[in-house]
Coordinates of C-alpha atoms (C1' of nucleotides) in Angstrom, one line a residue:
Chain W
M1 CA -45.3 -82.8 -86.3
E2 CA -45.9 -80.6 -89.2
T3 CA -43.1 -78.0 -89.9
P4 CA -42.7 -75.7 -92.9
L5 CA -40.0 -78.1 -94.1
S6 CA -42.2 -81.2 -94.1
R7 CA -45.0 -79.2 -95.5
K8 CA -42.7 -78.2 -98.4
L9 CA -41.2 -81.7 -99.0
R10 CA -44.7 -83.1 -99.2
N11 CA -44.9 -81.2 -102.5
Y12 CA -42.2 -83.4 -104.0
V13 CA -42.9 -86.7 -102.4
P14 CA -45.8 -88.1 -100.4
L15 CA -44.7 -88.2 -96.8
G16 CA -46.4 -90.2 -94.1
P17 CA -46.5 -89.4 -90.4
V18 CA -43.4 -91.6 -90.0
E19 CA -41.3 -89.4 -92.2
R20 CA -42.8 -86.3 -90.6
D21 CA -41.8 -87.5 -87.2
M22 CA -38.3 -88.4 -88.3
L23 CA -37.9 -84.9 -89.7
A24 CA -39.3 -83.3 -86.5
E25 CA -36.9 -85.3 -84.4
A26 CA -33.9 -84.4 -86.5
L27 CA -34.5 -80.7 -86.1
E28 CA -32.6 -79.2 -83.2
P29 CA -34.4 -76.4 -81.3
A30 CA -34.7 -73.2 -83.2
R31 CA -32.7 -70.0 -82.6
M32 CA -33.7 -66.5 -83.5
V33 CA -31.7 -64.2 -85.8
E34 CA -32.3 -60.4 -86.0
P35 CA -33.0 -58.7 -89.3
R36 CA -29.8 -57.7 -91.1
A37 CA -27.8 -60.2 -89.1
D38 CA -26.0 -63.0 -90.8
I39 CA -27.3 -66.5 -90.3
V40 CA -24.6 -69.0 -91.1
E41 CA -21.4 -68.7 -89.1
E42 CA -18.0 -69.6 -90.0
G43 CA -16.8 -73.0 -88.7
E44 CA -20.1 -74.8 -88.9
D45 CA -20.1 -78.3 -90.1
P46 CA -20.7 -78.0 -93.8
R47 CA -22.8 -81.1 -94.0
S48 CA -25.3 -79.9 -91.5
V49 CA -28.4 -78.0 -92.7
N50 CA -30.1 -74.8 -91.4
V51 CA -33.8 -74.8 -92.0
I52 CA -35.9 -71.7 -91.8
Q53 CA -38.9 -72.1 -89.6
S54 CA -40.2 -68.6 -89.9
G55 CA -39.2 -65.3 -91.5
W56 CA -37.3 -64.5 -94.7
A57 CA -33.6 -64.5 -95.4
C58 CA -31.4 -64.2 -98.4
R59 CA -28.1 -65.2 -99.9
Y60 CA -26.3 -62.1 -101.0
R61 CA -23.1 -60.7 -102.2
Q62 CA -21.8 -57.3 -101.3
F63 CA -19.1 -55.4 -103.1
E64 CA -16.7 -53.0 -101.4
D65 CA -18.2 -50.1 -103.3
G66 CA -21.6 -50.8 -101.7
R67 CA -23.3 -52.6 -104.5
R68 CA -25.3 -55.5 -103.2
Q69 CA -26.9 -58.4 -105.1
I70 CA -29.4 -60.7 -103.5
I71 CA -28.7 -64.1 -105.0
S72 CA -31.7 -65.9 -103.7
L73 CA -34.5 -65.6 -101.3
L74 CA -35.0 -68.1 -98.5
L75 CA -38.5 -68.6 -97.2
P76 CA -39.9 -70.8 -94.4
G77 CA -39.1 -74.4 -95.2
D78 CA -36.1 -73.6 -97.2
C79 CA -32.7 -75.0 -96.3
C80 CA -29.5 -73.0 -96.2
D81 CA -26.6 -75.4 -96.4
P82 CA -23.5 -73.9 -95.0
H83 CA -21.6 -75.7 -97.9
I84 CA -20.4 -72.2 -98.4
F85 CA -17.5 -73.1 -96.2
L86 CA -16.5 -76.3 -97.8
L87 CA -13.3 -74.8 -99.0
D88 CA -11.3 -71.8 -98.2
R89 CA -13.2 -68.6 -98.7
R90 CA -17.0 -68.0 -98.6
D91 CA -18.2 -66.5 -101.8
H92 CA -21.4 -65.1 -100.3
A93 CA -23.3 -64.6 -97.1
I94 CA -26.7 -65.5 -95.8
G95 CA -28.6 -62.7 -94.0
A96 CA -31.9 -62.3 -92.3
L97 CA -34.4 -59.9 -93.9
T98 CA -36.9 -60.2 -91.2
P99 CA -36.7 -61.8 -87.7
V100 CA -35.9 -65.4 -88.6
S101 CA -36.2 -68.6 -86.6
I102 CA -33.7 -71.2 -87.6
A103 CA -33.5 -74.8 -86.8
R104 CA -30.6 -77.0 -87.5
I105 CA -30.3 -80.6 -88.7
G106 CA -26.9 -81.9 -87.6
A107 CA -24.6 -83.5 -90.1
T108 CA -25.0 -87.0 -88.7
A109 CA -28.8 -86.7 -88.2
M110 CA -29.0 -85.6 -91.8
A111 CA -27.0 -88.5 -93.1
E112 CA -29.1 -91.0 -91.1
L113 CA -32.3 -89.4 -92.4
M114 CA -31.2 -89.9 -96.0
S115 CA -29.8 -93.4 -95.6
R116 CA -32.7 -94.7 -93.5
N117 CA -35.6 -93.4 -95.5
A118 CA -35.8 -93.5 -99.2
A119 CA -38.7 -91.1 -99.5
L120 CA -36.9 -88.4 -97.5
D121 CA -33.8 -88.9 -99.5
L122 CA -35.7 -88.4 -102.7
A123 CA -37.6 -85.4 -101.3
F124 CA -34.3 -83.7 -100.3
H125 CA -32.9 -84.4 -103.7
R126 CA -35.9 -82.9 -105.5
E127 CA -35.7 -79.9 -103.1
A128 CA -32.2 -79.3 -104.2
L129 CA -33.2 -79.6 -107.9
A130 CA -36.0 -77.1 -107.4
A131 CA -33.5 -74.7 -105.7
S132 CA -31.2 -74.8 -108.7
A133 CA -34.1 -74.4 -111.1
I134 CA -35.0 -71.2 -109.2
Q135 CA -31.5 -70.0 -109.5
R136 CA -31.5 -70.6 -113.2
E137 CA -34.8 -68.8 -113.5
W138 CA -33.2 -65.8 -111.8
T139 CA -30.5 -65.9 -114.3
V140 CA -33.1 -65.7 -117.1
S141 CA -34.9 -62.9 -115.4
L142 CA -31.8 -60.8 -114.8
G143 CA -30.5 -61.4 -118.3
R144 CA -33.6 -61.2 -120.5
R145 CA -36.6 -59.9 -118.7
S146 CA -37.5 -56.2 -118.6
G147 CA -38.1 -54.3 -115.4
V148 CA -41.8 -55.0 -115.1
E149 CA -41.4 -58.6 -116.2
R150 CA -38.8 -59.2 -113.6
L151 CA -40.9 -57.7 -110.8
A152 CA -44.0 -59.6 -111.9
H153 CA -42.1 -62.8 -112.2
L154 CA -40.6 -62.5 -108.7
F155 CA -44.0 -61.9 -107.2
C156 CA -45.4 -64.9 -109.1
E157 CA -42.6 -67.1 -107.9
L158 CA -42.9 -66.0 -104.3
H159 CA -46.6 -66.4 -104.2
V160 CA -46.3 -70.0 -105.4
R161 CA -43.5 -70.8 -103.1
L162 CA -45.3 -69.4 -100.1
S163 CA -48.4 -71.4 -101.2
A164 CA -46.4 -74.5 -101.1
V165 CA -45.8 -74.0 -97.4
G166 CA -49.2 -72.8 -96.6
L167 CA -48.3 -69.2 -96.1
A168 CA -50.4 -67.8 -98.9
D169 CA -54.1 -67.9 -99.7
G170 CA -55.4 -67.9 -103.2
T171 CA -54.5 -64.4 -104.2
S172 CA -52.4 -62.9 -101.5
C173 CA -49.3 -63.5 -99.4
P174 CA -47.0 -61.7 -97.0
M175 CA -44.3 -59.5 -98.7
P176 CA -41.8 -58.3 -96.1
L177 CA -39.3 -57.2 -98.8
T178 CA -38.7 -53.5 -98.8
Q179 CA -38.1 -51.6 -102.0
P180 CA -34.3 -51.6 -101.4
D181 CA -34.5 -55.4 -101.0
L182 CA -36.5 -55.8 -104.2
A183 CA -33.9 -53.5 -106.0
D184 CA -31.0 -55.6 -104.8
A185 CA -32.8 -58.8 -105.8
L186 CA -33.8 -57.6 -109.3
G187 CA -30.6 -55.8 -110.1
Q188 CA -32.0 -52.3 -110.2
T189 CA -32.2 -49.2 -108.1
T190 CA -34.9 -48.4 -105.5
V191 CA -36.0 -45.4 -107.5
H192 CA -36.7 -47.5 -110.5
I193 CA -38.4 -50.3 -108.5
N194 CA -40.6 -47.7 -107.0
R195 CA -41.7 -46.5 -110.5
T196 CA -42.1 -49.9 -111.8
L197 CA -44.3 -50.8 -108.8
Q198 CA -46.5 -47.8 -109.6
D199 CA -46.9 -49.1 -113.1
V200 CA -48.0 -52.5 -112.1
R201 CA -50.3 -51.0 -109.6
A202 CA -51.8 -48.6 -112.2
A203 CA -52.3 -51.6 -114.4
R204 CA -54.5 -53.1 -111.6
L205 CA -52.4 -56.2 -111.6
L206 CA -51.7 -56.2 -107.8
T207 CA -51.7 -54.2 -104.6
L208 CA -48.8 -54.0 -102.2
K209 CA -49.4 -52.4 -98.8
S210 CA -48.5 -53.0 -95.2
R211 CA -46.1 -55.7 -96.2
R212 CA -48.8 -57.8 -97.9
L213 CA -49.0 -58.6 -101.6
T214 CA -52.4 -59.2 -103.3
L215 CA -52.7 -60.4 -106.9
L216 CA -55.6 -58.6 -108.4
D217 CA -55.2 -60.2 -111.8
P218 CA -53.0 -63.4 -111.3
D219 CA -53.4 -64.5 -114.9
G220 CA -52.5 -61.1 -116.3
L221 CA -49.5 -61.0 -114.0
R222 CA -48.3 -64.4 -115.1
R223 CA -48.7 -63.6 -118.8
L224 CA -46.8 -60.4 -118.3
A225 CA -44.0 -62.2 -116.5
K226 CA -43.9 -65.2 -118.8
F227 CA -44.3 -67.1 -115.6
D228 CA -44.6 -70.9 -115.9
P229 CA -44.7 -72.5 -112.5
S230 CA -43.6 -75.9 -113.7
Y231 CA -39.9 -75.1 -113.1
L232 CA -40.7 -75.0 -109.3
H233 CA -41.4 -78.7 -109.5
L234 CA -44.3 -78.5 -107.1
Q235 CA -47.1 -80.9 -107.1
A236 CA -49.7 -78.1 -107.0
S237 CA -48.4 -76.6 -110.2
R238 CA -48.5 -79.9 -112.0
V239 CA -52.0 -80.8 -110.9
A240 CA -53.5 -77.5 -111.6
P241 CA -51.3 -75.3 -113.9
R242 CA -54.1 -72.8 -114.3
G243 CA -55.8 -72.0 -111.0
L244 CA -52.7 -72.3 -109.0
E245 CA -54.0 -72.9 -105.5
A246 CA -57.2 -74.2 -104.1
P247 CA -58.9 -71.5 -102.1
G248 CA -58.1 -71.7 -98.4
P249 CA -60.6 -73.2 -96.0
Chain R
M1 CA -7.0 -93.2 -118.8
E2 CA -7.1 -89.4 -118.4
T3 CA -10.3 -87.7 -119.6
P4 CA -11.4 -84.0 -119.2
L5 CA -13.7 -85.2 -116.4
S6 CA -11.0 -87.0 -114.4
R7 CA -8.7 -84.1 -115.0
K8 CA -11.3 -81.7 -113.6
L9 CA -12.3 -83.8 -110.6
R10 CA -8.6 -84.0 -109.6
N11 CA -8.9 -80.3 -108.9
Y12 CA -11.4 -81.1 -106.1
V13 CA -10.0 -84.4 -104.7
P14 CA -6.7 -86.2 -105.3
L15 CA -7.6 -89.2 -107.6
G16 CA -5.3 -92.2 -108.1
P17 CA -5.1 -94.4 -111.2
V18 CA -7.7 -96.6 -109.6
E19 CA -10.3 -93.9 -109.6
R20 CA -9.3 -92.7 -113.1
D21 CA -9.8 -96.2 -114.4
M22 CA -13.2 -96.6 -112.7
L23 CA -14.3 -93.4 -114.4
A24 CA -13.0 -94.4 -117.8
E25 CA -14.8 -97.7 -117.6
A26 CA -18.1 -96.1 -116.6
L27 CA -18.0 -93.7 -119.6
E28 CA -19.9 -95.1 -122.5
P29 CA -18.5 -94.4 -126.0
A30 CA -18.9 -90.8 -127.0
R31 CA -21.3 -89.5 -129.6
M32 CA -21.1 -86.3 -131.7
V33 CA -23.5 -83.5 -131.6
E34 CA -23.6 -80.7 -134.3
P35 CA -23.5 -77.0 -133.4
R36 CA -27.0 -75.7 -132.7
A37 CA -28.4 -79.1 -132.0
D38 CA -29.8 -80.0 -128.7
I39 CA -27.9 -82.5 -126.6
V40 CA -30.2 -84.0 -124.0
E41 CA -33.1 -85.8 -125.3
E42 CA -36.5 -86.3 -123.7
G43 CA -36.9 -89.7 -122.1
E44 CA -33.3 -90.2 -120.9
D45 CA -32.9 -91.7 -117.5
P46 CA -32.7 -88.6 -115.3
R47 CA -30.1 -90.2 -113.1
S48 CA -27.6 -90.8 -115.9
V49 CA -25.0 -88.1 -116.6
N50 CA -23.8 -86.7 -119.9
V51 CA -20.2 -85.7 -119.8
I52 CA -18.6 -83.3 -122.4
Q53 CA -15.5 -84.8 -123.8
S54 CA -14.7 -82.0 -126.2
G55 CA -16.5 -78.9 -127.5
W56 CA -18.6 -76.2 -125.8
A57 CA -22.3 -76.4 -125.0
C58 CA -24.8 -74.3 -123.0
R59 CA -28.0 -74.5 -121.0
Y60 CA -30.3 -71.9 -122.5
R61 CA -33.8 -70.7 -122.4
Q62 CA -35.6 -69.3 -125.4
F63 CA -38.8 -67.1 -125.4
E64 CA -41.4 -67.2 -128.1
D65 CA -40.5 -63.7 -129.1
G66 CA -36.9 -64.8 -129.9
R67 CA -35.1 -63.5 -126.8
R68 CA -32.6 -66.1 -125.7
Q69 CA -30.7 -66.3 -122.4
I70 CA -27.7 -68.6 -122.0
I71 CA -28.0 -69.9 -118.4
S72 CA -24.6 -71.6 -118.2
L73 CA -21.7 -72.7 -120.3
L74 CA -20.6 -76.3 -120.4
L75 CA -17.0 -77.0 -121.2
P76 CA -15.0 -80.2 -121.6
G77 CA -15.2 -82.2 -118.4
D78 CA -18.5 -80.6 -117.4
C79 CA -21.5 -82.8 -116.6
C80 CA -25.0 -82.1 -117.9
D81 CA -27.4 -84.0 -115.9
P82 CA -30.7 -84.6 -117.6
H83 CA -32.4 -84.0 -114.3
I84 CA -34.3 -81.5 -116.4
F85 CA -36.8 -84.2 -117.1
L86 CA -37.3 -85.3 -113.5
L87 CA -40.8 -84.0 -113.6
D88 CA -43.2 -82.9 -116.2
R89 CA -41.9 -80.1 -118.3
R90 CA -38.3 -79.2 -119.1
D91 CA -37.6 -75.6 -118.1
H92 CA -34.6 -75.2 -120.4
A93 CA -32.6 -76.9 -123.1
I94 CA -29.0 -77.9 -123.5
G95 CA -27.5 -77.1 -126.9
A96 CA -24.1 -77.5 -128.6
L97 CA -22.3 -74.3 -129.4
T98 CA -19.5 -76.0 -131.3
P99 CA -19.2 -79.6 -132.5
V100 CA -19.5 -81.5 -129.2
S101 CA -18.4 -85.0 -128.2
I102 CA -20.6 -86.4 -125.4
A103 CA -20.0 -89.5 -123.3
R104 CA -22.6 -90.9 -121.0
I105 CA -22.4 -92.5 -117.6
G106 CA -25.4 -94.7 -117.1
A107 CA -27.6 -94.4 -114.1
T108 CA -26.5 -97.6 -112.5
A109 CA -22.8 -97.1 -113.3
M110 CA -23.1 -93.7 -111.7
A111 CA -24.7 -95.1 -108.6
E112 CA -22.0 -97.8 -108.3
L113 CA -19.2 -95.3 -108.8
M114 CA -20.5 -93.1 -106.0
S115 CA -21.2 -96.0 -103.6
R116 CA -18.0 -97.9 -104.2
N117 CA -15.5 -95.1 -104.1
A118 CA -15.6 -92.4 -101.4
A119 CA -13.1 -90.1 -103.3
L120 CA -15.2 -90.1 -106.4
D121 CA -18.4 -89.5 -104.4
L122 CA -16.8 -86.5 -102.7
A123 CA -15.4 -85.3 -106.0
F124 CA -18.8 -85.3 -107.7
H125 CA -20.3 -83.6 -104.8
R126 CA -17.8 -80.8 -104.9
E127 CA -18.2 -80.6 -108.7
A128 CA -21.9 -80.0 -108.1
L129 CA -21.1 -77.3 -105.5
A130 CA -18.8 -75.6 -107.8
A131 CA -21.4 -75.6 -110.5
S132 CA -23.9 -73.9 -108.3
A133 CA -21.3 -71.4 -107.2
I134 CA -20.8 -70.5 -110.9
Q135 CA -24.5 -70.1 -111.3
R136 CA -24.7 -67.8 -108.3
E137 CA -21.8 -65.8 -109.7
W138 CA -23.7 -65.3 -113.0
T139 CA -26.6 -64.0 -110.9
V140 CA -24.3 -61.4 -109.4
S141 CA -22.8 -60.5 -112.8
L142 CA -26.2 -60.0 -114.4
G143 CA -27.6 -58.1 -111.5
R144 CA -24.8 -55.9 -110.4
R145 CA -21.9 -55.8 -112.8
S146 CA -21.7 -53.3 -115.6
G147 CA -21.2 -54.3 -119.2
V148 CA -17.4 -54.3 -119.2
E149 CA -17.2 -55.9 -115.8
R150 CA -19.5 -58.7 -117.0
L151 CA -17.5 -59.4 -120.1
A152 CA -14.2 -59.3 -118.2
H153 CA -15.6 -61.5 -115.5
L154 CA -16.8 -64.1 -117.9
F155 CA -13.4 -64.2 -119.7
C156 CA -11.7 -64.7 -116.3
E157 CA -14.0 -67.5 -115.3
L158 CA -13.6 -69.3 -118.6
H159 CA -9.9 -69.0 -118.6
V160 CA -9.7 -70.5 -115.1
R161 CA -12.2 -73.3 -115.9
L162 CA -10.3 -74.2 -119.1
S163 CA -7.0 -74.2 -117.2
A164 CA -8.5 -76.7 -114.8
V165 CA -8.9 -79.2 -117.6
G166 CA -5.7 -78.4 -119.3
L167 CA -7.1 -76.5 -122.2
A168 CA -5.5 -73.1 -121.5
D169 CA -2.0 -72.0 -121.1
G170 CA -0.9 -69.2 -118.8
T171 CA -2.5 -66.3 -120.6
S172 CA -4.6 -67.7 -123.5
C173 CA -7.4 -70.1 -124.2
P174 CA -9.8 -71.1 -127.0
M175 CA -12.9 -68.9 -127.2
P176 CA -15.4 -70.3 -129.7
L177 CA -18.2 -68.1 -128.5
T178 CA -19.5 -65.7 -131.1
Q179 CA -20.6 -62.2 -130.2
P180 CA -24.3 -63.3 -130.4
D181 CA -23.4 -66.1 -127.9
L182 CA -21.7 -63.6 -125.6
A183 CA -24.6 -61.3 -125.8
D184 CA -27.1 -64.0 -124.9
A185 CA -24.9 -65.1 -122.0
L186 CA -24.4 -61.6 -120.6
G187 CA -27.9 -60.4 -121.2
Q188 CA -27.0 -57.8 -123.7
T189 CA -27.2 -57.1 -127.5
T190 CA -24.6 -58.1 -130.0
V191 CA -24.1 -54.5 -130.9
H192 CA -23.3 -53.5 -127.4
I193 CA -21.0 -56.5 -126.9
N194 CA -19.2 -55.5 -129.9
R195 CA -18.6 -52.0 -128.5
T196 CA -17.6 -53.3 -125.1
L197 CA -15.1 -55.7 -126.7
Q198 CA -13.6 -52.7 -128.5
D199 CA -13.2 -51.0 -125.2
V200 CA -11.4 -53.8 -123.5
R201 CA -9.2 -54.2 -126.5
A202 CA -8.4 -50.5 -126.6
A203 CA -7.5 -50.8 -122.9
R204 CA -4.9 -53.4 -123.9
L205 CA -6.5 -55.9 -121.5
L206 CA -6.9 -58.7 -124.0
T207 CA -7.0 -59.7 -127.6
L208 CA -9.7 -61.9 -129.2
K209 CA -9.1 -63.2 -132.7
S210 CA -9.6 -66.4 -134.7
R211 CA -11.6 -67.8 -131.8
R212 CA -8.7 -67.4 -129.4
L213 CA -8.6 -65.3 -126.3
T214 CA -5.4 -63.9 -124.9
L215 CA -5.2 -62.0 -121.7
L216 CA -2.7 -59.2 -122.1
D217 CA -3.1 -57.9 -118.6
P218 CA -4.6 -60.7 -116.5
D219 CA -4.4 -58.8 -113.2
G220 CA -5.9 -55.7 -114.7
L221 CA -8.7 -57.7 -116.1
R222 CA -9.4 -59.4 -112.8
R223 CA -9.4 -56.1 -110.9
L224 CA -11.8 -54.7 -113.5
A225 CA -14.1 -57.7 -113.2
K226 CA -13.8 -57.9 -109.4
F227 CA -12.9 -61.5 -110.1
D228 CA -12.0 -63.7 -107.2
P229 CA -11.4 -67.3 -108.4
S230 CA -12.0 -68.9 -105.0
Y231 CA -15.7 -69.4 -105.8
L232 CA -14.7 -72.0 -108.4
H233 CA -13.3 -74.1 -105.6
L234 CA -10.4 -75.3 -107.7
Q235 CA -7.1 -76.4 -106.1
A236 CA -5.1 -74.2 -108.4
S237 CA -6.9 -71.0 -107.4
R238 CA -6.3 -71.9 -103.7
V239 CA -2.6 -72.7 -104.0
A240 CA -1.8 -69.7 -106.2
P241 CA -4.4 -67.0 -105.9
R242 CA -2.2 -64.5 -107.6
G243 CA -0.4 -66.0 -110.6
L244 CA -3.3 -68.2 -111.5
E245 CA -1.6 -70.9 -113.5
A246 CA 1.8 -72.3 -113.7
P247 CA 3.3 -71.8 -117.1
G248 CA 2.8 -74.8 -119.4
P249 CA 5.7 -77.2 -120.0
Chain X
dC1 C1' -22.1 -67.3 -157.1
dG2 C1' -25.5 -66.6 -153.8
dA3 C1' -27.0 -67.1 -149.0
dG4 C1' -26.5 -66.6 -144.4
dG5 C1' -24.1 -65.8 -140.2
dC6 C1' -20.7 -62.8 -138.1
dG7 C1' -18.5 -58.5 -137.1
dT8 C1' -18.7 -53.5 -137.4
dT9 C1' -20.4 -48.8 -137.6
dG10 C1' -23.8 -44.9 -137.2
dA11 C1' -27.9 -42.3 -135.6
dG12 C1' -31.5 -42.0 -132.6
dC13 C1' -34.1 -43.5 -128.6
dA14 C1' -35.5 -45.5 -124.1
dG15 C1' -35.0 -47.8 -120.0
dA16 C1' -32.6 -47.3 -116.0
dA17 C1' -29.1 -44.8 -113.1
dT18 C1' -27.8 -40.7 -110.6
dC19 C1' -28.5 -36.8 -107.8
dA20 C1' -31.4 -34.4 -104.9
dA21 C1' -35.0 -33.4 -102.0
dC22 C1' -38.9 -34.4 -98.9
dA23 C1' -42.8 -36.8 -96.4
dG24 C1' -44.2 -40.4 -93.3
dG25 C1' -43.4 -43.9 -89.8
dA26 C1' -40.8 -46.4 -86.3
dG27 C1' -37.8 -46.5 -82.8
dT28 C1' -34.7 -44.0 -79.3
dG29 C1' -33.3 -41.2 -75.9
dG30 C1' -33.7 -37.0 -73.3
Chain G
dC1 C1' -44.0 -36.7 -74.3
dC2 C1' -41.3 -34.6 -77.6
dA3 C1' -37.3 -34.2 -80.4
dC4 C1' -34.3 -36.6 -83.1
dT5 C1' -32.7 -40.1 -86.2
dC6 C1' -32.9 -43.5 -89.5
dC7 C1' -35.1 -46.0 -92.9
dT8 C1' -38.6 -46.4 -96.3
dG9 C1' -41.3 -44.6 -100.0
dT10 C1' -42.0 -41.0 -103.3
dT11 C1' -41.1 -37.4 -106.8
dG12 C1' -38.5 -34.5 -110.1
dA13 C1' -34.6 -33.3 -113.2
dT14 C1' -30.8 -34.9 -115.6
dT15 C1' -27.5 -38.1 -117.4
dC16 C1' -25.9 -42.3 -119.5
dT17 C1' -25.8 -47.0 -120.4
dG18 C1' -27.4 -50.0 -123.4
dC19 C1' -31.2 -50.9 -127.0
dT20 C1' -33.3 -50.4 -131.7
dC21 C1' -33.0 -49.9 -136.4
dA22 C1' -30.4 -49.9 -140.3
dA23 C1' -26.8 -50.6 -143.3
dC24 C1' -22.6 -52.8 -145.0
dG25 C1' -18.2 -55.6 -145.5
dC26 C1' -16.5 -60.0 -144.8
dC27 C1' -16.1 -64.8 -144.6
dT28 C1' -17.6 -69.6 -145.0
dC29 C1' -20.1 -72.8 -147.1
dG30 C1' -23.2 -75.0 -150.1

DNA sequence: CGAGGCGTTGAGCAGAATCAACAGGAGTGG
DNA sequence: CCACTCCTGTTGATTCTGCTCAACGCCTCG
């Protein structure tokens, strides 16, 4: 059975029906989480893995004074390891941004998957590498990219990541993030995000309405963002670094 | 034999002389790297690991227009995996900030270490978890901490990390970073770093001279930075969250 | 002795925050 | 069904944090 997870892992390693079935069997039935609710609960086995089947979530950190920073965005096919609880205190939380459907791979099932199938083992390792590459890229964005560049870069990243799980077509994808969400992800205020959005819209680079993002000028947007998809380690971006995705059927 | 690496890993898992010796044997003889030179070379086996024996290095990303962002700082005992080369293009480089002594653990030695000794396996896994926790914390700093807070937080982090490898005493530690380095790590300009430094000095929180940092008011600094050492997952910070380090002998 | 990197200072500017207000839409309860 | 509330998106005015440009002293090192 094809799930967002297997779909994504196939970008790192070719997976046959055998591997896909092993994955599907390991996944426990999904549960739903409401927007704004936290996903990972204290006391979970830290070696198990939560996989997003649908919906968007985020790792975030909230200060007492109200400031919030979104540390990373979790899309369908992404894993949120509850490693957070490996030791004493959790340093961040994972929350749903939209209604989210979560499936779990238990600790033992996960261990068996990795030990019994080399391809899956490799795929999960590359997945983890890609996740840290994304985190590093966020560091670069927050540190050295300007407001417009940051916004443009995030949209480029999300479009490619969604493409990798079949949730985007050539130039558009869902964009459930509100402006407050974008602000907390990009380290700015909603007011400023709003104005930056108006700028990129005025530059005819993209449209964003009814929770859908359309790239009007993908190359222009990438140039502006200094976006180089190779850090995502996806097959698609290696095969065709220019025209990112083949047009949908 | 005790190395910065074994010293650090002991913070995650108790290691006996057996494990320490296994580690020491796996380490190939060290090589020196000059400041400003890059450490990891193209073509290295991505599964091997470079361990810093002495000196400071950093992951960084440089744009064509000159902007540089330091993505993370690597201290003695830290591992810099050349995973960077797992796929096509490298997304960042690793460079020496001071003279650096590097030892390598070959790919096969590393694999044997992990498979033959459960404690070491666990220790390396926790090390990796701690590294990503640090990366997340940098995301939070760059996104939502003000100039002073960022600077204060970085100093707190570095002091604790250096303590974990025995390179700091109760209130002071080496600080080879120049103001341009600090600027590139914290996403600001050297001019502004300079002024922020003057502020924290004026507030009698710390002194910084001849490449040495002294925390005059550690608690005040931590409060200012909203620094909670638990994310570093170090034993010391769990045992004594208040008075971070026991005074040296 | 010259060169280059580092640290420091000043003046002026700009990107982003803050404060405030309001319109539109979705959901809720009377 | 309507009034109400809350959240999102938008705009304006003002403030401030941090950047740019520029200059200079200092130190190290060749």
